[in-house]
PDB file with one MODEL, atoms N, CA, C and O in Angstrom:
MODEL        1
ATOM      1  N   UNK A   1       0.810  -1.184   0.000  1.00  0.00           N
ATOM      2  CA  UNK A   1       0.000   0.000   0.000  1.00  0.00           C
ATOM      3  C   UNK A   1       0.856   1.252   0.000  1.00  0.00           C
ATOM      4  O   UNK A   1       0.507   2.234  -0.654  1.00  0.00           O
ATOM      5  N   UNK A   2       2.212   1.235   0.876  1.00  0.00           N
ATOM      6  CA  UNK A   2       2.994   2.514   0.848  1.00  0.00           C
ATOM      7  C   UNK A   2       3.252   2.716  -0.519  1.00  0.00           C
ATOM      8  O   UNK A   2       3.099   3.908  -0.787  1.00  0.00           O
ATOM      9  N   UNK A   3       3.665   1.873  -1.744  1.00  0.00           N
ATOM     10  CA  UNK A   3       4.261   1.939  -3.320  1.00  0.00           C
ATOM     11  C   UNK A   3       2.796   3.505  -3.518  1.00  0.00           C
ATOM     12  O   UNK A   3       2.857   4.719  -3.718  1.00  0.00           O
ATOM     13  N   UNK A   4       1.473   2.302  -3.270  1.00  0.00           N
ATOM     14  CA  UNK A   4       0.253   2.942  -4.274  1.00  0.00           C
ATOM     15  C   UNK A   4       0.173   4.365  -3.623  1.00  0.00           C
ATOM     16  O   UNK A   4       0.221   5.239  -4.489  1.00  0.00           O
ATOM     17  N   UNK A   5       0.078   4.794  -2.494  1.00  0.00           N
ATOM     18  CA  UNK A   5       0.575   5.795  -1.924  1.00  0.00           C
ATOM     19  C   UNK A   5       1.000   6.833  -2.351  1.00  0.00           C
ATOM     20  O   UNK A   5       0.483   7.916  -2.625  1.00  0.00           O
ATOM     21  N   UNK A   6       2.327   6.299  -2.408  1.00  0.00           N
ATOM     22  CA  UNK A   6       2.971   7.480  -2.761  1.00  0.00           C
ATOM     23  C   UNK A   6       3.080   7.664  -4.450  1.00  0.00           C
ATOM     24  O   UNK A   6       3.638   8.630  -4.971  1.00  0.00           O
ATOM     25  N   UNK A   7       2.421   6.518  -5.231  1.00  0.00           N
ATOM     26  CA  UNK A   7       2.317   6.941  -6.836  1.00  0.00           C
ATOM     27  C   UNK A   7       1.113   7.789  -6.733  1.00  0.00           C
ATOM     28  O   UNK A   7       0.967   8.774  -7.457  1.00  0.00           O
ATOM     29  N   UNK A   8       0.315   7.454  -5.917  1.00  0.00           N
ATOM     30  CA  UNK A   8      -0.877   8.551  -6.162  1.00  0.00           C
ATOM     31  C   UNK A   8      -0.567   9.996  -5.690  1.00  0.00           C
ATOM     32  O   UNK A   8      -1.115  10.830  -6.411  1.00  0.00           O
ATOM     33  N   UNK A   9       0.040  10.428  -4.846  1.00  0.00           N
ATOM     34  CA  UNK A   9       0.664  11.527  -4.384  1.00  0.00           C
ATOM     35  C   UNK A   9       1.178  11.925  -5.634  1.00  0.00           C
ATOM     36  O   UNK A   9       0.568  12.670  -6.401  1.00  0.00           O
ATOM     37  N   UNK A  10       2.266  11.452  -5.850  1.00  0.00           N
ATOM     38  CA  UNK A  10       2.875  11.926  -6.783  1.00  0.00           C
ATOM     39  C   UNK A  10       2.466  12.239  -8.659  1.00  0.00           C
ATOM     40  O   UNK A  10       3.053  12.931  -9.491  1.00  0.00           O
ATOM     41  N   UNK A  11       1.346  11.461  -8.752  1.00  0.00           N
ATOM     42  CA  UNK A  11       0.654  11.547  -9.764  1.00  0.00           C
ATOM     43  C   UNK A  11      -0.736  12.383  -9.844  1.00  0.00           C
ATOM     44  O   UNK A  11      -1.573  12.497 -10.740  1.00  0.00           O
ATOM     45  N   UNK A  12      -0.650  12.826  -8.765  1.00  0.00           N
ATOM     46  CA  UNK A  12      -2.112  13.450  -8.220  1.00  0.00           C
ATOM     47  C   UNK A  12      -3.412  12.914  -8.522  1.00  0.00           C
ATOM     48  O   UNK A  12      -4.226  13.694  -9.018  1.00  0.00           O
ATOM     49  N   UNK A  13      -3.785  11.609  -8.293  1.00  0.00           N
ATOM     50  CA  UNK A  13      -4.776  10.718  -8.672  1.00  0.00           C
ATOM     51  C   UNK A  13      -5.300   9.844  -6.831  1.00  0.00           C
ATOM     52  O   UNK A  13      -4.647   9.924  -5.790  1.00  0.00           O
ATOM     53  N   UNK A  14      -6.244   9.319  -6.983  1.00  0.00           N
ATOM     54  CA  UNK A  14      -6.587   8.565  -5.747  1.00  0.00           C
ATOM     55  C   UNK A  14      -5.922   7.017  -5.856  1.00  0.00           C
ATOM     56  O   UNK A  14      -5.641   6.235  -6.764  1.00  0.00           O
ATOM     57  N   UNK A  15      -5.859   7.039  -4.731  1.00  0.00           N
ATOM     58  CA  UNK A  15      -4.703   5.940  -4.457  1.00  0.00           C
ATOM     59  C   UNK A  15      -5.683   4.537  -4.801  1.00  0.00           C
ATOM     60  O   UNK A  15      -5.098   3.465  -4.954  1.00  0.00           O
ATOM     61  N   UNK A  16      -7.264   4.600  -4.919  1.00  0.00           N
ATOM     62  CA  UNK A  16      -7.612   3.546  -5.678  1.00  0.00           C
ATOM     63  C   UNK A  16      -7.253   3.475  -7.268  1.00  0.00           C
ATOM     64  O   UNK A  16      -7.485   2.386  -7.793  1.00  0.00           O
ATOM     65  N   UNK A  17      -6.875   4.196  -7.851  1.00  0.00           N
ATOM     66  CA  UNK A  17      -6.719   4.558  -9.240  1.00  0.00           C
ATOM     67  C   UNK A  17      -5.477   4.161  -9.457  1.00  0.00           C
ATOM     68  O   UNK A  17      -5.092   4.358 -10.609  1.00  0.00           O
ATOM     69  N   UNK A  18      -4.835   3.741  -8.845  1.00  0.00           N
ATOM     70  CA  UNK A  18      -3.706   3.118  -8.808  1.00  0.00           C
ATOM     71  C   UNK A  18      -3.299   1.724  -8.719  1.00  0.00           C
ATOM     72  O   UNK A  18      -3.213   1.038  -7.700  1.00  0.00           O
ATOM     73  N   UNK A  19      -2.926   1.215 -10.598  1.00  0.00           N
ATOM     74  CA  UNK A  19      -3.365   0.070 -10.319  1.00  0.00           C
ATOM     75  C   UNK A  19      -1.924  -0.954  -9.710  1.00  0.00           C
ATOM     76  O   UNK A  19      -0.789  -0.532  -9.494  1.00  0.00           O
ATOM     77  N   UNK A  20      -2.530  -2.663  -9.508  1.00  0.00           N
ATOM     78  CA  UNK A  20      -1.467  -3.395  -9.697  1.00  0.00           C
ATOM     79  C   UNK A  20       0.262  -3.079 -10.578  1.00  0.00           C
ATOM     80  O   UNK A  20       1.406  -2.778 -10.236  1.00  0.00           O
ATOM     81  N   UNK A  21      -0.270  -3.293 -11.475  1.00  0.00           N
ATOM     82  CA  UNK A  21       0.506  -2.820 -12.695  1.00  0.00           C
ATOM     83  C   UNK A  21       1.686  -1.621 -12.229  1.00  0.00           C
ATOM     84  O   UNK A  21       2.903  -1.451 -12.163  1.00  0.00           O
ATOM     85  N   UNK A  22       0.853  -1.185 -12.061  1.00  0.00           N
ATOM     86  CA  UNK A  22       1.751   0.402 -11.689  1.00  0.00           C
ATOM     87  C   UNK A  22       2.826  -0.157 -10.474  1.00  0.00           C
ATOM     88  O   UNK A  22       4.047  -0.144 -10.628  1.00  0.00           O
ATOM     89  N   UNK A  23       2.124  -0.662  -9.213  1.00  0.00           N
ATOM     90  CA  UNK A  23       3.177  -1.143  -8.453  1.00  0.00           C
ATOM     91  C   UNK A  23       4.081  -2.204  -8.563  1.00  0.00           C
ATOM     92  O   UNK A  23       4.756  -2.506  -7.579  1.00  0.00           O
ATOM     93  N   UNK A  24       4.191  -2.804  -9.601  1.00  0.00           N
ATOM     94  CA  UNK A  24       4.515  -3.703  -9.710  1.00  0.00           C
ATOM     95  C   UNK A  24       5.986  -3.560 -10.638  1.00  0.00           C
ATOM     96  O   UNK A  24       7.054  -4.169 -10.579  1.00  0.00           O
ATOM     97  N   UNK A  25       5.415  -2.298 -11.632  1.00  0.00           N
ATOM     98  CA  UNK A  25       6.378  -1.670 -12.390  1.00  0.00           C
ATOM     99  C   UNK A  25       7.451  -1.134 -11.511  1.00  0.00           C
ATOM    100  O   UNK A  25       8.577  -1.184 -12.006  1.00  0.00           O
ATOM    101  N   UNK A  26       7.330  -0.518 -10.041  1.00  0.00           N
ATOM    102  CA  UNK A  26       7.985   0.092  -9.462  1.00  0.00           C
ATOM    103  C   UNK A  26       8.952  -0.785  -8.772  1.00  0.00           C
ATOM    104  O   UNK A  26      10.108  -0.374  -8.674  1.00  0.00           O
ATOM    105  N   UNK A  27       8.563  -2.211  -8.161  1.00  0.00           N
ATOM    106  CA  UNK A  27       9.182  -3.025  -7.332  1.00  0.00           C
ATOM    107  C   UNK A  27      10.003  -3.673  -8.379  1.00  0.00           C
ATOM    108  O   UNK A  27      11.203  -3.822  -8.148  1.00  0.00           O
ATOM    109  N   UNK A  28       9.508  -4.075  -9.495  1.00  0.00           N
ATOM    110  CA  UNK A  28      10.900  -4.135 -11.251  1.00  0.00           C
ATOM    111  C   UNK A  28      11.885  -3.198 -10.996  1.00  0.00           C
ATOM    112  O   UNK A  28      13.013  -3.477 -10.591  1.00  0.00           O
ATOM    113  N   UNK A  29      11.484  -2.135 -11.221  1.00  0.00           N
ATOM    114  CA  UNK A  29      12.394  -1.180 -11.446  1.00  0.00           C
ATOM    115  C   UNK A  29      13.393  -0.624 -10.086  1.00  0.00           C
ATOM    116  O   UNK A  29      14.331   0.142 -10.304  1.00  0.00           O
ATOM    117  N   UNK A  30      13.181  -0.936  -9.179  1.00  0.00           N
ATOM    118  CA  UNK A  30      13.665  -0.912  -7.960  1.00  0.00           C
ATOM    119  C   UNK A  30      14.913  -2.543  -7.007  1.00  0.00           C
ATOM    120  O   UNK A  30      15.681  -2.663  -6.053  1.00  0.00           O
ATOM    121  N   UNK A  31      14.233  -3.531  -8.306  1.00  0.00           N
ATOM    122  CA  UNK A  31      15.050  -4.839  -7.985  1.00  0.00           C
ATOM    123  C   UNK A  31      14.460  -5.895  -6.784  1.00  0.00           C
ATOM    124  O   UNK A  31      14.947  -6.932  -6.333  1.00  0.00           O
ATOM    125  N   UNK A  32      12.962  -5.041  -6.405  1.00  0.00           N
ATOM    126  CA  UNK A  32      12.473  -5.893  -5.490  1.00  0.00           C
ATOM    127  C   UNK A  32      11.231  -6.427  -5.955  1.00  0.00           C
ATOM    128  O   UNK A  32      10.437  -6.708  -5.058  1.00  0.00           O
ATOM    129  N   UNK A  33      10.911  -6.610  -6.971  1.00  0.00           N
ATOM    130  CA  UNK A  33       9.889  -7.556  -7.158  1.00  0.00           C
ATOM    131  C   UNK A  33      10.116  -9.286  -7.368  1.00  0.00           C
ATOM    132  O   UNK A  33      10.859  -9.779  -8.216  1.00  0.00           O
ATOM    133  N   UNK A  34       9.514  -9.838  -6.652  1.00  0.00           N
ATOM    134  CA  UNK A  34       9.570 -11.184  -6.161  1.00  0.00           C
ATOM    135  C   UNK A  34       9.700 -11.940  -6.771  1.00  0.00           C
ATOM    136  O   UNK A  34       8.610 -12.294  -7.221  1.00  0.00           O
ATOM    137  N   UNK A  35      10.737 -12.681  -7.240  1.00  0.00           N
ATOM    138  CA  UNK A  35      10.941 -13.790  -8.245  1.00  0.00           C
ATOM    139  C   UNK A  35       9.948 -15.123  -8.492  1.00  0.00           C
ATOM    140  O   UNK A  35       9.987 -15.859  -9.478  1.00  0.00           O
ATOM    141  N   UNK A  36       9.123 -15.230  -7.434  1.00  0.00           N
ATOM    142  CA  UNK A  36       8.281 -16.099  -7.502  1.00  0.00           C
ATOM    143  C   UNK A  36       6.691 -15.603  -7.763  1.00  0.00           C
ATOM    144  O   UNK A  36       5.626 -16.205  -7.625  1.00  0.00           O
ATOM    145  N   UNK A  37       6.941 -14.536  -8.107  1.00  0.00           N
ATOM    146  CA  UNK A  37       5.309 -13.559  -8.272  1.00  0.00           C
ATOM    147  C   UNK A  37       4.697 -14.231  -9.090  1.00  0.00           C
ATOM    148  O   UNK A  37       5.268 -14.541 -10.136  1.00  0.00           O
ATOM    149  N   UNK A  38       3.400 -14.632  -8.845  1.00  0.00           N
ATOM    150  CA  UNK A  38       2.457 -15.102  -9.467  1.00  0.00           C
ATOM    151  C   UNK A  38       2.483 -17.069  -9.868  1.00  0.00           C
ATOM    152  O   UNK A  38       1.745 -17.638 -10.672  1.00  0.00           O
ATOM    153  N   UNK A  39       3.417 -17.617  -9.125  1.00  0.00           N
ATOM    154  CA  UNK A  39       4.018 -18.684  -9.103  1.00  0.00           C
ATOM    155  C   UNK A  39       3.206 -19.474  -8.338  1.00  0.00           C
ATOM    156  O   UNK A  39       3.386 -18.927  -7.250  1.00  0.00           O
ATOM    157  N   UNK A  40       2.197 -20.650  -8.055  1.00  0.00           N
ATOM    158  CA  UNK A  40       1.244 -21.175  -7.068  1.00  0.00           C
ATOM    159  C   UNK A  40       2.488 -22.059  -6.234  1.00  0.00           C
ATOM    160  O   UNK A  40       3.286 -22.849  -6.740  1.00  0.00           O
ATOM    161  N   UNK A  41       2.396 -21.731  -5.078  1.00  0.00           N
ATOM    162  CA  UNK A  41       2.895 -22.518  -4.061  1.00  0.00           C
ATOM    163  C   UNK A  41       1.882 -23.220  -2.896  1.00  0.00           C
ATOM    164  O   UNK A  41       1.455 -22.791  -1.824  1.00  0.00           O
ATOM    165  N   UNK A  42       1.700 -24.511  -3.621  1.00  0.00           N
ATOM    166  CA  UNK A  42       0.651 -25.078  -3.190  1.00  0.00           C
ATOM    167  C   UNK A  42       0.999 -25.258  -1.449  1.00  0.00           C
ATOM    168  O   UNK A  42       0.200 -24.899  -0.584  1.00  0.00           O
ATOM    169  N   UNK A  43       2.183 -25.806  -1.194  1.00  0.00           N
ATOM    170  CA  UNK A  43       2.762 -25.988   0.402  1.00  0.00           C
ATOM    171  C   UNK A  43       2.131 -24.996   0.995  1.00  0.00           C
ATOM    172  O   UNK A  43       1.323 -25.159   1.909  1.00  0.00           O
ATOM    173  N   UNK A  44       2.477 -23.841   0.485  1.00  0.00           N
ATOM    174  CA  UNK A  44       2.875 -22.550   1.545  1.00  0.00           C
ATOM    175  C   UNK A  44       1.410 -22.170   1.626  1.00  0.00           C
ATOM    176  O   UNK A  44       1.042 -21.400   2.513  1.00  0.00           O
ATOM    177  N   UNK A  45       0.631 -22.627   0.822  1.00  0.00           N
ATOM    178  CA  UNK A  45      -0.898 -22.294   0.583  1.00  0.00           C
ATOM    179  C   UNK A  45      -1.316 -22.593   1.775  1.00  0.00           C
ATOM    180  O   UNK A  45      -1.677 -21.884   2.714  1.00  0.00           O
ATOM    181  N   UNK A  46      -1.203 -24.088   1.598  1.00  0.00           N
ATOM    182  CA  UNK A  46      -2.110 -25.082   3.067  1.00  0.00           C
ATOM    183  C   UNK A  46      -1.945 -24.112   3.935  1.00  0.00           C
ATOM    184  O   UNK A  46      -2.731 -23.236   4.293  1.00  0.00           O
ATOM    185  N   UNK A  47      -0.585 -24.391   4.327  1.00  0.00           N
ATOM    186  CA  UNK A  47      -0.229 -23.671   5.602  1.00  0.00           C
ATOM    187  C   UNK A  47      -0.800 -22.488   6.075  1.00  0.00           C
ATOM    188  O   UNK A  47      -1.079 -22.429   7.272  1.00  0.00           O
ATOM    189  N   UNK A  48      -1.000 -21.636   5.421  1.00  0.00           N
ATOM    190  CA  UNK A  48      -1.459 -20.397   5.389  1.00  0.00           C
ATOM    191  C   UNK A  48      -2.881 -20.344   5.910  1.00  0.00           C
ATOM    192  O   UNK A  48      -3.390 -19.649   6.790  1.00  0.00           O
ATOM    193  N   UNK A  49      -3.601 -21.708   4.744  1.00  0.00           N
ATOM    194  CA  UNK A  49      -4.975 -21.724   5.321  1.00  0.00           C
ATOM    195  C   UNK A  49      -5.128 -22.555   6.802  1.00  0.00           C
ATOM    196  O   UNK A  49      -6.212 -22.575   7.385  1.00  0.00           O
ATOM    197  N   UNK A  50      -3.913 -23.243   7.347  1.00  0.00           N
ATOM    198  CA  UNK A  50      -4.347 -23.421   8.524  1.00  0.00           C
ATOM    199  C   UNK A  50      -4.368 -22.876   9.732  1.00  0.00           C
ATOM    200  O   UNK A  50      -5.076 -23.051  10.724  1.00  0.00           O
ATOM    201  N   UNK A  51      -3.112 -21.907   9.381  1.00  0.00           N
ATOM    202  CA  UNK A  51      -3.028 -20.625  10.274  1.00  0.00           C
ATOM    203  C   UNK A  51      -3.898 -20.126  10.410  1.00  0.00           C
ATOM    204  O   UNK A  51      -4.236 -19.883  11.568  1.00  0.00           O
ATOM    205  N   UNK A  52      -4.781 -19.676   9.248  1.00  0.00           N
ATOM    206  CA  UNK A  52      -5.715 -18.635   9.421  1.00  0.00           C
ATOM    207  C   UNK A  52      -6.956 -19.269   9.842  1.00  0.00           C
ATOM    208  O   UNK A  52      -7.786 -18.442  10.219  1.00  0.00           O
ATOM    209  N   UNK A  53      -7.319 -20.412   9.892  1.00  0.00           N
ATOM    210  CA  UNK A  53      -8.125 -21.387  10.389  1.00  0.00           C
ATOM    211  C   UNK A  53      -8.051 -21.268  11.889  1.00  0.00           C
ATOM    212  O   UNK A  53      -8.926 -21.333  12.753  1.00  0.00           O
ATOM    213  N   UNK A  54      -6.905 -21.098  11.940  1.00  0.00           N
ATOM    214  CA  UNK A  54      -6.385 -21.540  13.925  1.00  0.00           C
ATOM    215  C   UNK A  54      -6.935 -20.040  14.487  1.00  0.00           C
ATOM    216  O   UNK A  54      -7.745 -19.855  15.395  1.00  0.00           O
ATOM    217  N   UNK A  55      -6.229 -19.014  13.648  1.00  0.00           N
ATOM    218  CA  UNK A  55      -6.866 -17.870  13.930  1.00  0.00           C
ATOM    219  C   UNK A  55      -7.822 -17.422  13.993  1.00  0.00           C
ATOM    220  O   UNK A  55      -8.111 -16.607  14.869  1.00  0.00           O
ATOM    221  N   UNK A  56      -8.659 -17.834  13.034  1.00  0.00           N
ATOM    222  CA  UNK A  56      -9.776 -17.455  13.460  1.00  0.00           C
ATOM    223  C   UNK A  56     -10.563 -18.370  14.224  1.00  0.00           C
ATOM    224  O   UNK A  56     -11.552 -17.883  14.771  1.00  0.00           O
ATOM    225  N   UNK A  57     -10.392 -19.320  14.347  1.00  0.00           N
ATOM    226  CA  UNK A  57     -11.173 -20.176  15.835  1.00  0.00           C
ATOM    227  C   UNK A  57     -10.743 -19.308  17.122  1.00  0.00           C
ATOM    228  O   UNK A  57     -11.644 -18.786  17.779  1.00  0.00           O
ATOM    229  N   UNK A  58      -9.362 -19.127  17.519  1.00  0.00           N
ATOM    230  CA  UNK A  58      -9.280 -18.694  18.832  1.00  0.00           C
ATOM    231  C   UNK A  58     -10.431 -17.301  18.631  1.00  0.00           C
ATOM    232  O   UNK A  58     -11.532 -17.163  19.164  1.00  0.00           O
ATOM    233  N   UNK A  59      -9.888 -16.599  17.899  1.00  0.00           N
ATOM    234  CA  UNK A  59     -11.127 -15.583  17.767  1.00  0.00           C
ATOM    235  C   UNK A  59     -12.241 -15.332  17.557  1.00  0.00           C
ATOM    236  O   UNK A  59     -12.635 -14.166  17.557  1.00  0.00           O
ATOM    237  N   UNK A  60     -13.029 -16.357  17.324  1.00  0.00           N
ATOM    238  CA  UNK A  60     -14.478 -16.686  17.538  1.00  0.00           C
ATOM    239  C   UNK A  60     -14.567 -17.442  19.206  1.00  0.00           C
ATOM    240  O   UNK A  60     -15.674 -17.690  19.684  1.00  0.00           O
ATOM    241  N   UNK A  61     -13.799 -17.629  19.669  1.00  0.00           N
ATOM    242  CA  UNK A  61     -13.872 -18.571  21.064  1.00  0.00           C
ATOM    243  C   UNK A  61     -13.520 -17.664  21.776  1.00  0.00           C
ATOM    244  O   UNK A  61     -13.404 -17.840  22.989  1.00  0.00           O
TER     245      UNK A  61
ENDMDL
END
């Protein structure tokens, strides 16, 4: 959200108007966009959904 932020600042547009794309161009061009972007990592998936499973039980309890 800080990228879309500050492109909208700087572009003088609302920071919904600011798409993917745009941030994505920036984290390229900066050397930090994620080598595995858009890559399905089925492992890391599960996991994720069981965390958030666990989480949200304690928090309904």
């Amino acid at each position: 959200m800080g990228i879309a932020a500050v492109n909208a600042i700087l572009n003088n547009k609302n920071m919904a108007d600011v798409s993917n794309r745009e941030v994505r161009q920036v984290l390229a061009q900066t050397g930090q966009l994620p080598k595995i972007f858009g890559v399905a990592n089925n492992g890391d998936g599960m996991l994720l959904a069981q965390f958030e499973n666990l989480v949200s039980s304690d928090a309904i309890a």
